[in-house]
PDB file of C-alpha atoms in Angstrom:
ATOM      1  CA  MET A  29      -0.064   0.102   0.009  1.00 67.00           C
ATOM      2  CA  GLU A  30       1.249   3.427  -0.825  1.00 83.00           C
ATOM      3  CA  GLN A  31       2.539   5.614   2.082  1.00 90.00           C
ATOM      4  CA  LEU A  32       2.567   9.225   1.712  1.00 91.00           C
ATOM      5  CA  THR A  33       3.850  12.052   4.160  1.00 92.00           C
ATOM      6  CA  VAL A  34       1.545  14.738   5.053  1.00 92.00           C
ATOM      7  CA  ASP A  35       3.090  16.935   2.691  1.00 92.00           C
ATOM      8  CA  GLU A  36       2.697  14.368  -0.160  1.00 92.00           C
ATOM      9  CA  LEU A  37      -0.767  13.786   0.789  1.00 92.00           C
ATOM     10  CA  ALA A  38      -1.322  17.697   0.858  1.00 92.00           C
ATOM     11  CA  VAL A  39      -0.074  17.939  -2.675  1.00 93.00           C
ATOM     12  CA  ARG A  40      -2.340  15.056  -3.805  1.00 91.00           C
ATOM     13  CA  VAL A  41      -5.637  16.967  -2.546  1.00 91.00           C
ATOM     14  CA  GLY A  42      -4.788  20.347  -2.922  1.00 91.00           C
ATOM     15  CA  LEU A  43      -4.910  21.115   0.607  1.00 91.00           C
ATOM     16  CA  PRO A  44      -2.386  22.618   3.209  1.00 92.00           C
ATOM     17  CA  GLY A  45      -1.062  20.184   5.943  1.00 91.00           C
ATOM     18  CA  SER A  46      -2.250  22.279   8.473  1.00 92.00           C
ATOM     19  CA  THR A  47      -5.826  21.678   7.129  1.00 92.00           C
ATOM     20  CA  ILE A  48      -5.242  18.009   7.173  1.00 92.00           C
ATOM     21  CA  ARG A  49      -4.146  18.053  10.834  1.00 91.00           C
ATOM     22  CA  MET A  50      -7.005  20.189  11.431  1.00 92.00           C
ATOM     23  CA  TYR A  51      -9.232  17.493   9.829  1.00 91.00           C
ATOM     24  CA  GLN A  52      -7.766  14.869  12.247  1.00 91.00           C
ATOM     25  CA  THR A  53      -8.593  17.214  15.139  1.00 90.00           C
ATOM     26  CA  LYS A  54     -12.221  17.717  14.095  1.00 88.00           C
ATOM     27  CA  GLY A  55     -12.737  13.953  13.463  1.00 87.00           C
ATOM     28  CA  VAL A  56     -13.366  13.739  10.077  1.00 90.00           C
ATOM     29  CA  LEU A  57      -9.950  12.023   9.007  1.00 91.00           C
ATOM     30  CA  HIS A  58      -8.681   8.914  11.006  1.00 90.00           C
ATOM     31  CA  PRO A  59      -5.151   9.086  12.373  1.00 91.00           C
ATOM     32  CA  PRO A  60      -2.166   8.080  10.220  1.00 92.00           C
ATOM     33  CA  ARG A  61       0.322   5.180  10.830  1.00 91.00           C
ATOM     34  CA  ARG A  62       3.287   6.118  12.443  1.00 90.00           C
ATOM     35  CA  GLN A  63       6.767   4.734  12.082  1.00 89.00           C
ATOM     36  CA  GLY A  64       9.031   6.294  14.760  1.00 88.00           C
ATOM     37  CA  ARG A  65       8.272  10.400  14.502  1.00 87.00           C
ATOM     38  CA  VAL A  66       6.993  10.150  11.108  1.00 89.00           C
ATOM     39  CA  ALA A  67       3.245   9.916  10.182  1.00 90.00           C
ATOM     40  CA  TYR A  68       2.262   7.990   6.910  1.00 92.00           C
ATOM     41  CA  TYR A  69      -0.959   8.273   5.180  1.00 93.00           C
ATOM     42  CA  ASP A  70      -2.314   5.769   2.574  1.00 92.00           C
ATOM     43  CA  ALA A  71      -5.442   5.491   0.108  1.00 91.00           C
ATOM     44  CA  SER A  72      -7.927   5.490   2.758  1.00 91.00           C
ATOM     45  CA  HIS A  73      -6.837   8.769   3.725  1.00 92.00           C
ATOM     46  CA  LEU A  74      -6.965  10.009   0.130  1.00 92.00           C
ATOM     47  CA  GLU A  75     -10.546   8.668  -0.276  1.00 91.00           C
ATOM     48  CA  ARG A  76     -11.625  10.241   3.188  1.00 91.00           C
ATOM     49  CA  LEU A  77     -10.433  13.672   2.026  1.00 92.00           C
ATOM     50  CA  THR A  78     -12.165  13.405  -1.249  1.00 91.00           C
ATOM     51  CA  LEU A  79     -15.231  12.512   0.607  1.00 88.00           C
ATOM     52  CA  VAL A  80     -14.767  15.738   2.933  1.00 89.00           C
ATOM     53  CA  GLN A  81     -14.134  18.118   0.269  1.00 89.00           C
ATOM     54  CA  ARG A  82     -17.422  16.799  -1.666  1.00 86.00           C
ATOM     55  CA  LEU A  83     -19.504  17.029   1.131  1.00 84.00           C
ATOM     56  CA  GLN A  84     -18.293  20.589   1.871  1.00 84.00           C
ATOM     57  CA  SER A  85     -18.995  21.440  -1.738  1.00 80.00           C
ATOM     58  CA  ARG A  86     -22.638  20.463  -0.741  1.00 77.00           C
ATOM     59  CA  GLY A  87     -22.633  22.989   2.254  1.00 78.00           C
ATOM     60  CA  PHE A  88     -21.965  20.071   5.050  1.00 82.00           C
ATOM     61  CA  SER A  89     -20.208  21.788   7.729  1.00 84.00           C
ATOM     62  CA  LEU A  90     -17.342  19.601   9.465  1.00 86.00           C
ATOM     63  CA  PRO A  91     -19.078  18.739  12.564  1.00 86.00           C
ATOM     64  CA  ALA A  92     -21.913  17.465  10.268  1.00 84.00           C
ATOM     65  CA  ILE A  93     -19.216  15.620   8.310  1.00 86.00           C
ATOM     66  CA  ALA A  94     -17.663  14.127  11.402  1.00 86.00           C
ATOM     67  CA  GLU A  95     -21.193  12.739  12.635  1.00 84.00           C
ATOM     68  CA  LEU A  96     -21.626  10.938   9.289  1.00 84.00           C
ATOM     69  CA  VAL A  97     -18.052   9.519   9.585  1.00 85.00           C
ATOM     70  CA  LYS A  98     -18.207   8.310  12.884  1.00 84.00           C
ATOM     71  CA  ALA A  99     -21.775   6.892  12.655  1.00 80.00           C
ATOM     72  CA  ARG A 100     -20.684   5.170   9.688  1.00 79.00           C
ATOM     73  CA  GLU A 101     -17.550   3.690  11.485  1.00 80.00           C
ATOM     74  CA  LYS A 102     -19.720   2.398  14.125  1.00 77.00           C
ATOM     75  CA  GLY A 103     -21.900   0.419  11.826  1.00 72.00           C
ATOM     76  CA  ALA A 104     -24.749   2.853  11.929  1.00 69.00           C
ATOM     77  CA  SER A 105     -27.033   2.373   8.647  1.00 69.00           C
ATOM     78  CA  VAL A 106     -27.562   5.548   6.291  1.00 68.00           C
ATOM     79  CA  ALA A 107     -31.191   5.455   7.339  1.00 69.00           C
ATOM     80  CA  ALA A 108     -30.079   5.792  11.017  1.00 70.00           C
ATOM     81  CA  VAL A 109     -27.615   8.489  10.358  1.00 70.00           C
ATOM     82  CA  LEU A 110     -30.497  10.405   8.615  1.00 69.00           C
ATOM     83  CA  GLY A 111     -33.194   9.675  10.785  1.00 62.00           C
ATOM     84  CA  VAL A 112     -35.481   7.633   8.592  1.00 62.00           C
ATOM     85  CA  GLY A 113     -36.501   3.786   9.057  1.00 55.00           C
ATOM     86  CA  GLU A 114     -34.328   3.297  12.448  1.00 52.00           C
ATOM     87  CA  ALA A 115     -36.178   5.093  14.818  1.00 50.00           C
ATOM     88  CA  GLU A 116     -37.453   3.475  18.223  1.00 46.00           C
ATOM     89  CA  GLY A 117     -40.882   2.186  17.433  1.00 51.00           C
ATOM     90  CA  PRO A 118     -42.426  -0.397  15.234  1.00 50.00           C
ATOM     91  CA  ASP A 119     -39.077  -0.772  13.362  1.00 59.00           C
ATOM     92  CA  ASP A 120     -36.809  -1.866  16.238  1.00 76.00           C
ATOM     93  CA  TRP A 121     -35.154  -5.129  16.164  1.00 80.00           C
ATOM     94  CA  VAL A 122     -36.205  -7.570  19.089  1.00 83.00           C
ATOM     95  CA  ARG A 123     -34.778 -10.719  19.884  1.00 86.00           C
ATOM     96  CA  ILE A 124     -37.086 -13.697  20.068  1.00 83.00           C
ATOM     97  CA  ARG A 125     -36.793 -17.079  21.662  1.00 83.00           C
ATOM     98  CA  ALA A 126     -38.125 -20.300  20.657  1.00 78.00           C
ATOM     99  CA  ARG A 127     -41.475 -20.081  22.195  1.00 74.00           C
ATOM    100  CA  ASP A 128     -42.097 -16.746  20.217  1.00 75.00           C
ATOM    101  CA  ILE A 129     -41.251 -18.606  17.089  1.00 75.00           C
ATOM    102  CA  SER A 130     -43.973 -21.097  17.941  1.00 68.00           C
ATOM    103  CA  ARG A 131     -46.627 -18.110  18.228  1.00 66.00           C
ATOM    104  CA  LEU A 132     -45.208 -16.681  14.924  1.00 67.00           C
ATOM    105  CA  VAL A 133     -45.920 -19.432  12.827  1.00 67.00           C
ATOM    106  CA  PRO A 134     -48.901 -21.774  12.841  1.00 62.00           C
ATOM    107  CA  LEU A 135     -48.931 -24.950  14.666  1.00 53.00           C
ATOM    108  CA  GLY A 136     -46.700 -27.683  12.709  1.00 60.00           C
ATOM    109  CA  ASP A 137     -44.977 -24.730  10.741  1.00 66.00           C
ATOM    110  CA  VAL A 138     -42.119 -24.296  13.071  1.00 67.00           C
ATOM    111  CA  ARG A 139     -39.069 -25.834  10.863  1.00 76.00           C
ATOM    112  CA  PRO A 140     -35.583 -24.647  10.298  1.00 82.00           C
ATOM    113  CA  ARG A 141     -36.233 -24.547   6.583  1.00 83.00           C
ATOM    114  CA  VAL A 142     -39.053 -21.692   7.283  1.00 81.00           C
ATOM    115  CA  LEU A 143     -36.851 -19.811   9.620  1.00 81.00           C
ATOM    116  CA  ARG A 144     -33.881 -19.884   7.300  1.00 86.00           C
ATOM    117  CA  ARG A 145     -36.088 -18.646   4.595  1.00 86.00           C
ATOM    118  CA  ALA A 146     -37.163 -15.663   6.730  1.00 85.00           C
ATOM    119  CA  VAL A 147     -33.760 -14.960   7.304  1.00 86.00           C
ATOM    120  CA  GLN A 148     -32.761 -14.979   3.579  1.00 89.00           C
ATOM    121  CA  LEU A 149     -35.558 -12.451   3.006  1.00 87.00           C
ATOM    122  CA  GLY A 150     -34.307 -10.086   5.735  1.00 86.00           C
ATOM    123  CA  LEU A 151     -37.653 -10.792   7.830  1.00 83.00           C
ATOM    124  CA  VAL A 152     -35.546 -12.374  10.692  1.00 86.00           C
ATOM    125  CA  ARG A 153     -31.588 -11.601  11.456  1.00 87.00           C
ATOM    126  CA  TRP A 154     -29.443 -13.987  13.267  1.00 87.00           C
ATOM    127  CA  ARG A 155     -27.019 -12.455  15.746  1.00 84.00           C
ATOM    128  CA  LEU A 156     -24.890 -14.227  18.539  1.00 84.00           C
ATOM    129  CA  GLY A 157     -27.082 -17.015  18.263  1.00 85.00           C
ATOM    130  CA  TRP A 158     -30.525 -15.527  18.306  1.00 86.00           C
ATOM    131  CA  PRO A 159     -32.928 -14.713  15.928  1.00 87.00           C
ATOM    132  CA  HIS A 160     -34.022 -10.973  15.821  1.00 87.00           C
ATOM    133  CA  VAL A 161     -37.166  -9.558  14.027  1.00 85.00           C
ATOM    134  CA  ARG A 162     -38.677  -6.168  13.514  1.00 82.00           C
ATOM    135  CA  ARG A 163     -41.516  -5.170  15.902  1.00 81.00           C
ATOM    136  CA  TRP A 164     -44.096  -5.008  13.113  1.00 82.00           C
ATOM    137  CA  ALA A 165     -43.165  -8.253  11.607  1.00 82.00           C
ATOM    138  CA  LEU A 166     -43.531  -9.829  15.127  1.00 79.00           C
ATOM    139  CA  ASP A 167     -47.114  -8.261  15.303  1.00 82.00           C
ATOM    140  CA  ALA A 168     -47.921  -9.192  11.908  1.00 84.00           C
ATOM    141  CA  GLY A 169     -46.755 -12.679  12.235  1.00 79.00           C
ATOM    142  CA  ASN A 170     -48.834 -13.184  15.446  1.00 80.00           C
ATOM    143  CA  ARG A 171     -51.695 -12.269  13.582  1.00 84.00           C
ATOM    144  CA  LEU A 172     -51.245 -13.973  10.278  1.00 83.00           C
ATOM    145  CA  ALA A 173     -50.335 -17.122  12.807  1.00 78.00           C
ATOM    146  CA  ALA A 174     -53.973 -16.557  14.709  1.00 80.00           C
ATOM    147  CA  LEU A 175     -55.484 -16.759  11.126  1.00 85.00           C
ATOM    148  CA  SER A 176     -53.748 -20.203  10.528  1.00 82.00           C
ATOM    149  CA  VAL A 177     -52.125 -18.790   7.214  1.00 84.00           C
ATOM    150  CA  PRO A 178     -49.475 -21.175   5.999  1.00 84.00           C
ATOM    151  CA  SER A 179     -45.913 -19.886   6.621  1.00 82.00           C
ATOM    152  CA  ASP A 180     -44.952 -20.888   3.347  1.00 84.00           C
ATOM    153  CA  ASP A 181     -47.914 -18.495   1.903  1.00 87.00           C
ATOM    154  CA  VAL A 182     -46.620 -15.538   4.392  1.00 85.00           C
ATOM    155  CA  LEU A 183     -43.132 -15.797   3.075  1.00 87.00           C
ATOM    156  CA  ALA A 184     -43.887 -15.906  -0.853  1.00 90.00           C
ATOM    157  CA  LYS A 185     -46.160 -12.998  -0.717  1.00 89.00           C
ATOM    158  CA  PHE A 186     -43.702 -11.069   1.553  1.00 89.00           C
ATOM    159  CA  ALA A 187     -41.035 -11.668  -1.043  1.00 91.00           C
ATOM    160  CA  ASN A 188     -43.321 -10.202  -3.692  1.00 93.00           C
ATOM    161  CA  LEU A 189     -44.104  -7.318  -1.696  1.00 91.00           C
ATOM    162  CA  ARG A 190     -40.592  -6.474  -1.005  1.00 90.00           C
ATOM    163  CA  THR A 191     -39.851  -6.607  -4.705  1.00 92.00           C
ATOM    164  CA  ALA A 192     -42.776  -3.987  -5.213  1.00 92.00           C
ATOM    165  CA  THR A 193     -41.392  -1.762  -2.198  1.00 91.00           C
ATOM    166  CA  ASP A 194     -38.001  -1.862  -3.261  1.00 92.00           C
ATOM    167  CA  GLY A 195     -39.174  -0.482  -6.938  1.00 93.00           C
ATOM    168  CA  ILE A 196     -41.283   2.123  -5.042  1.00 91.00           C
ATOM    169  CA  ALA A 197     -38.180   3.331  -2.741  1.00 88.00           C
ATOM    170  CA  ALA A 198     -36.167   3.504  -5.808  1.00 91.00           C
ATOM    171  CA  ASP A 199     -38.808   5.661  -7.344  1.00 92.00           C
ATOM    172  CA  PHE A 200     -38.983   7.978  -4.481  1.00 88.00           C
ATOM    173  CA  VAL A 201     -35.223   8.204  -4.081  1.00 88.00           C
ATOM    174  CA  GLU A 202     -35.012   9.056  -7.942  1.00 92.00           C
ATOM    175  CA  VAL A 203     -37.336  11.998  -7.226  1.00 89.00           C
ATOM    176  CA  PHE A 204     -35.116  13.153  -4.167  1.00 86.00           C
ATOM    177  CA  GLU A 205     -31.929  12.755  -6.309  1.00 86.00           C
ATOM    178  CA  ARG A 206     -33.475  14.573  -9.302  1.00 90.00           C
ATOM    179  CA  ARG A 207     -35.333  17.324  -7.669  1.00 87.00           C
ATOM    180  CA  LEU A 208     -34.173  17.973  -4.106  1.00 83.00           C
ATOM    181  CA  TRP A 209     -30.479  17.134  -3.884  1.00 82.00           C
ATOM    182  CA  PRO A 210     -29.491  19.673  -6.202  1.00 84.00           C
ATOM    183  CA  GLN A 211     -31.214  22.005  -3.771  1.00 79.00           C
ATOM    184  CA  LEU A 212     -28.547  21.114  -1.379  1.00 75.00           C
ATOM    185  CA  ALA A 213     -25.641  22.238  -3.801  1.00 71.00           C
ATOM    186  CA  ASP A 214     -27.719  25.475  -5.038  1.00 73.00           C
ATOM    187  CA  ASN A 215     -27.749  26.300  -1.146  1.00 71.00           C
ATOM    188  CA  ALA A 216     -24.265  25.328   0.039  1.00 65.00           C
ATOM    189  CA  ASP A 217     -23.617  28.595   1.751  1.00 66.00           C
ATOM    190  CA  GLN A 218     -26.432  27.651   4.363  1.00 65.00           C
ATOM    191  CA  ASP A 219     -25.416  25.973   7.560  1.00 66.00           C
ATOM    192  CA  ASP A 220     -26.726  22.683   8.780  1.00 70.00           C
ATOM    193  CA  GLN A 221     -27.079  20.892   5.567  1.00 78.00           C
ATOM    194  CA  LEU A 222     -27.138  17.677   7.424  1.00 80.00           C
ATOM    195  CA  ASP A 223     -30.261  18.514   9.127  1.00 83.00           C
ATOM    196  CA  ARG A 224     -31.849  20.015   6.099  1.00 82.00           C
ATOM    197  CA  MET A 225     -31.251  16.743   4.135  1.00 83.00           C
ATOM    198  CA  ARG A 226     -32.699  14.956   7.076  1.00 80.00           C
ATOM    199  CA  ALA A 227     -35.895  17.144   7.033  1.00 82.00           C
ATOM    200  CA  LEU A 228     -36.131  16.496   3.414  1.00 82.00           C
ATOM    201  CA  LEU A 229     -35.639  12.562   3.600  1.00 81.00           C
ATOM    202  CA  VAL A 230     -38.251  12.619   6.510  1.00 80.00           C
ATOM    203  CA  GLU A 231     -40.761  14.661   4.564  1.00 83.00           C
ATOM    204  CA  LEU A 232     -40.431  12.514   1.701  1.00 83.00           C
ATOM    205  CA  THR A 233     -40.587   9.428   3.414  1.00 82.00           C
ATOM    206  CA  TYR A 234     -43.822  10.349   5.204  1.00 80.00           C
ATOM    207  CA  THR A 235     -45.265  11.462   1.702  1.00 87.00           C
ATOM    208  CA  ALA A 236     -43.954   7.801   0.142  1.00 86.00           C
ATOM    209  CA  GLU A 237     -45.828   6.062   3.273  1.00 86.00           C
ATOM    210  CA  THR A 238     -48.963   8.131   3.105  1.00 89.00           C
ATOM    211  CA  VAL A 239     -49.065   7.428  -0.795  1.00 90.00           C
ATOM    212  CA  VAL A 240     -48.594   3.870  -0.614  1.00 89.00           C
ATOM    213  CA  ILE A 241     -50.734   3.159   2.402  1.00 90.00           C
ATOM    214  CA  GLY A 242     -53.605   5.078   0.442  1.00 91.00           C
ATOM    215  CA  THR A 243     -53.218   3.588  -2.762  1.00 91.00           C
ATOM    216  CA  LEU A 244     -53.135  -0.104  -1.300  1.00 90.00           C
ATOM    217  CA  ARG A 245     -56.304   0.657   0.372  1.00 91.00           C
ATOM    218  CA  GLU A 246     -57.891   1.545  -3.049  1.00 90.00           C
ATOM    219  CA  SER A 247     -56.262  -1.787  -4.494  1.00 91.00           C
ATOM    220  CA  ILE A 248     -57.649  -3.695  -1.812  1.00 90.00           C
ATOM    221  CA  ARG A 249     -61.005  -2.156  -2.234  1.00 88.00           C
ATOM    222  CA  GLU A 250     -60.998  -2.926  -5.874  1.00 89.00           C
ATOM    223  CA  ALA A 251     -59.587  -6.716  -5.134  1.00 90.00           C
ATOM    224  CA  ALA A 252     -62.463  -7.173  -2.830  1.00 88.00           C
ATOM    225  CA  GLU A 253     -65.159  -6.139  -5.259  1.00 83.00           C
ATOM    226  CA  GLN A 254     -63.692  -8.510  -8.060  1.00 88.00           C
ATOM    227  CA  PHE A 255     -63.528 -11.226  -5.453  1.00 88.00           C
ATOM    228  CA  ALA A 256     -67.268 -10.686  -4.415  1.00 84.00           C
ATOM    229  CA  ARG A 257     -68.109 -10.698  -8.114  1.00 81.00           C
ATOM    230  CA  ARG A 258     -66.229 -13.759  -8.791  1.00 86.00           C
ATOM    231  CA  HIS A 259     -68.032 -15.418  -6.024  1.00 84.00           C
ATOM    232  CA  ARG A 260     -71.370 -14.029  -6.691  1.00 77.00           C
ATOM    233  CA  LEU A 261     -71.781 -12.024  -3.652  1.00 78.00           C
ATOM    234  CA  LEU A 262     -73.025  -8.976  -5.148  1.00 71.00           C
ATOM    235  CA  PRO A 263     -76.625  -8.055  -6.331  1.00 72.00           C
ATOM    236  CA  SER A 264     -77.459  -8.073  -9.744  1.00 67.00           C
ATOM    237  CA  GLY A 265     -76.794  -4.742 -11.502  1.00 64.00           C
ATOM    238  CA  ASP A 266     -80.345  -3.532 -11.411  1.00 67.00           C
ATOM    239  CA  PHE A 267     -80.550  -3.951  -7.573  1.00 64.00           C
ATOM    240  CA  GLN A 268     -81.417  -0.502  -5.729  1.00 61.00           C
ATOM    241  CA  PRO A 269     -80.676  -0.419  -1.965  1.00 60.00           C
ATOM    242  CA  ALA A 270     -83.590   0.705   0.339  1.00 61.00           C
ATOM    243  CA  TRP A 271     -81.743   3.978   1.248  1.00 52.00           C
ATOM    244  CA  ALA A 272     -81.852   5.064  -2.455  1.00 53.00           C
ATOM    245  CA  GLU A 273     -85.444   5.953  -2.049  1.00 60.00           C
ATOM    246  CA  GLU A 274     -84.554   8.103   1.062  1.00 58.00           C
ATOM    247  CA  PRO A 275     -84.670  11.772   0.373  1.00 57.00           C
ATOM    248  CA  LEU A 276     -80.785  12.179   1.285  1.00 52.00           C
ATOM    249  CA  PRO A 277     -78.800  14.484  -0.992  1.00 57.00           C
ATOM    250  CA  ILE A 278     -75.718  12.408  -0.783  1.00 54.00           C
ATOM    251  CA  ALA A 279     -77.775   9.221  -1.718  1.00 50.00           C
ATOM    252  CA  GLU A 280     -79.255  10.921  -4.734  1.00 52.00           C
ATOM    253  CA  ARG A 281     -75.942  12.137  -6.042  1.00 53.00           C
ATOM    254  CA  LEU A 282     -74.577   8.753  -5.704  1.00 50.00           C
ATOM    255  CA  ILE A 283     -77.377   7.362  -7.685  1.00 50.00           C
ATOM    256  CA  GLU A 284     -77.384   9.967 -10.210  1.00 55.00           C
ATOM    257  CA  THR A 285     -73.652  10.150 -10.996  1.00 54.00           C
ATOM    258  CA  GLY A 286     -73.621   6.272 -11.968  1.00 57.00           C
ATOM    259  CA  GLU A 287     -70.311   4.884 -13.281  1.00 67.00           C
ATOM    260  CA  ASP A 288     -66.859   6.911 -12.838  1.00 68.00           C
ATOM    261  CA  GLU A 289     -66.380   9.059 -16.155  1.00 74.00           C
ATOM    262  CA  PHE A 290     -62.696   9.479 -17.774  1.00 75.00           C
ATOM    263  CA  PRO A 291     -62.827  12.753 -19.498  1.00 80.00           C
ATOM    264  CA  ASP A 292     -60.464  13.752 -22.188  1.00 83.00           C
ATOM    265  CA  GLU A 293     -58.055  16.572 -21.839  1.00 86.00           C
ATOM    266  CA  PRO A 294     -60.154  19.485 -23.483  1.00 87.00           C
ATOM    267  CA  THR A 295     -62.978  18.659 -20.838  1.00 85.00           C
ATOM    268  CA  ILE A 296     -60.418  19.003 -17.901  1.00 83.00           C
ATOM    269  CA  GLN A 297     -59.110  21.975 -19.381  1.00 83.00           C
ATOM    270  CA  ARG A 298     -62.401  23.574 -19.451  1.00 84.00           C
ATOM    271  CA  PHE A 299     -62.948  22.663 -15.941  1.00 80.00           C
ATOM    272  CA  LEU A 300     -59.754  24.427 -14.900  1.00 80.00           C
ATOM    273  CA  ASP A 301     -60.650  27.563 -17.037  1.00 83.00           C
ATOM    274  CA  ARG A 302     -64.113  27.607 -15.432  1.00 82.00           C
ATOM    275  CA  GLY A 303     -62.447  27.797 -11.922  1.00 74.00           C
ATOM    276  CA  ASP A 304     -64.580  27.158  -8.732  1.00 71.00           C
ATOM    277  CA  ASP A 305     -67.473  29.794  -9.256  1.00 68.00           C
ATOM    278  CA  HIS A 306     -69.935  27.768 -10.865  1.00 63.00           C
ATOM    279  CA  ASP A 307     -72.871  25.669 -10.278  1.00 60.00           C
ATOM    280  CA  GLU A 308     -72.546  22.036  -9.640  1.00 57.00           C
ATOM    281  CA  PRO A 309     -73.516  19.892 -12.789  1.00 55.00           C
ATOM    282  CA  GLY A 310     -76.951  19.216 -13.399  1.00 51.00           C
ATOM    283  CA  ARG A 311     -77.928  22.274 -11.300  1.00 48.00           C
TER     284      ARG A 311
END
């Protein structure tokens, strides 16, 4: 491995030697290896200084950079450093015992193969001889076990779900990278860029969760309608409920509107041009 003195390192990165020593004092650069009275730096120091310069160009302060670096060196995930996905609460990892596993899966499903599959899918982590699960997974497992849903079905559906949520997460991160990340560069003269980045990511995460939950509910409603039709659980098309005859405006409007419409763009533009200062349709 190449060894550099502080002066040689300074030439490589275009910084004064005093700045490099200051970075060490601030905790953003790890100490060099010493041979006698001479300090030697290597490729890891070059990489770290490049990272520091890149973050500083984005407006990150040295204390913020030090926080990022120290958290990462301690094994913290990016989510934990940025304040998304690792807070206390339903995302906590908790250790489970053998008796907990028997409550997580239906009777007779407690098999090494099932537990190993859960580890492969990331539902379970094995640390120091103990399995650990997220609190939300523990709660969901208990509910599904109470319904006697076979573990193989649960794991197969979770694998499909994880593929879908990975795609959703990638879409939102792409929005962050394309639309929000440049804002940090445009405001590089502001302080607390790490806090601003955290705030943006937390807001985006909350919005993503809201959108996903709302969309999932709509999908479940439609899937339930399709299920009901397949099993002939719905009345015929000409059926009218008793409340339709009641003089309730909302009931009248529901009956009158009929099927949802799919307007063309000129229709939508006329609506936008008209504004809200007009009577409702049909009045």
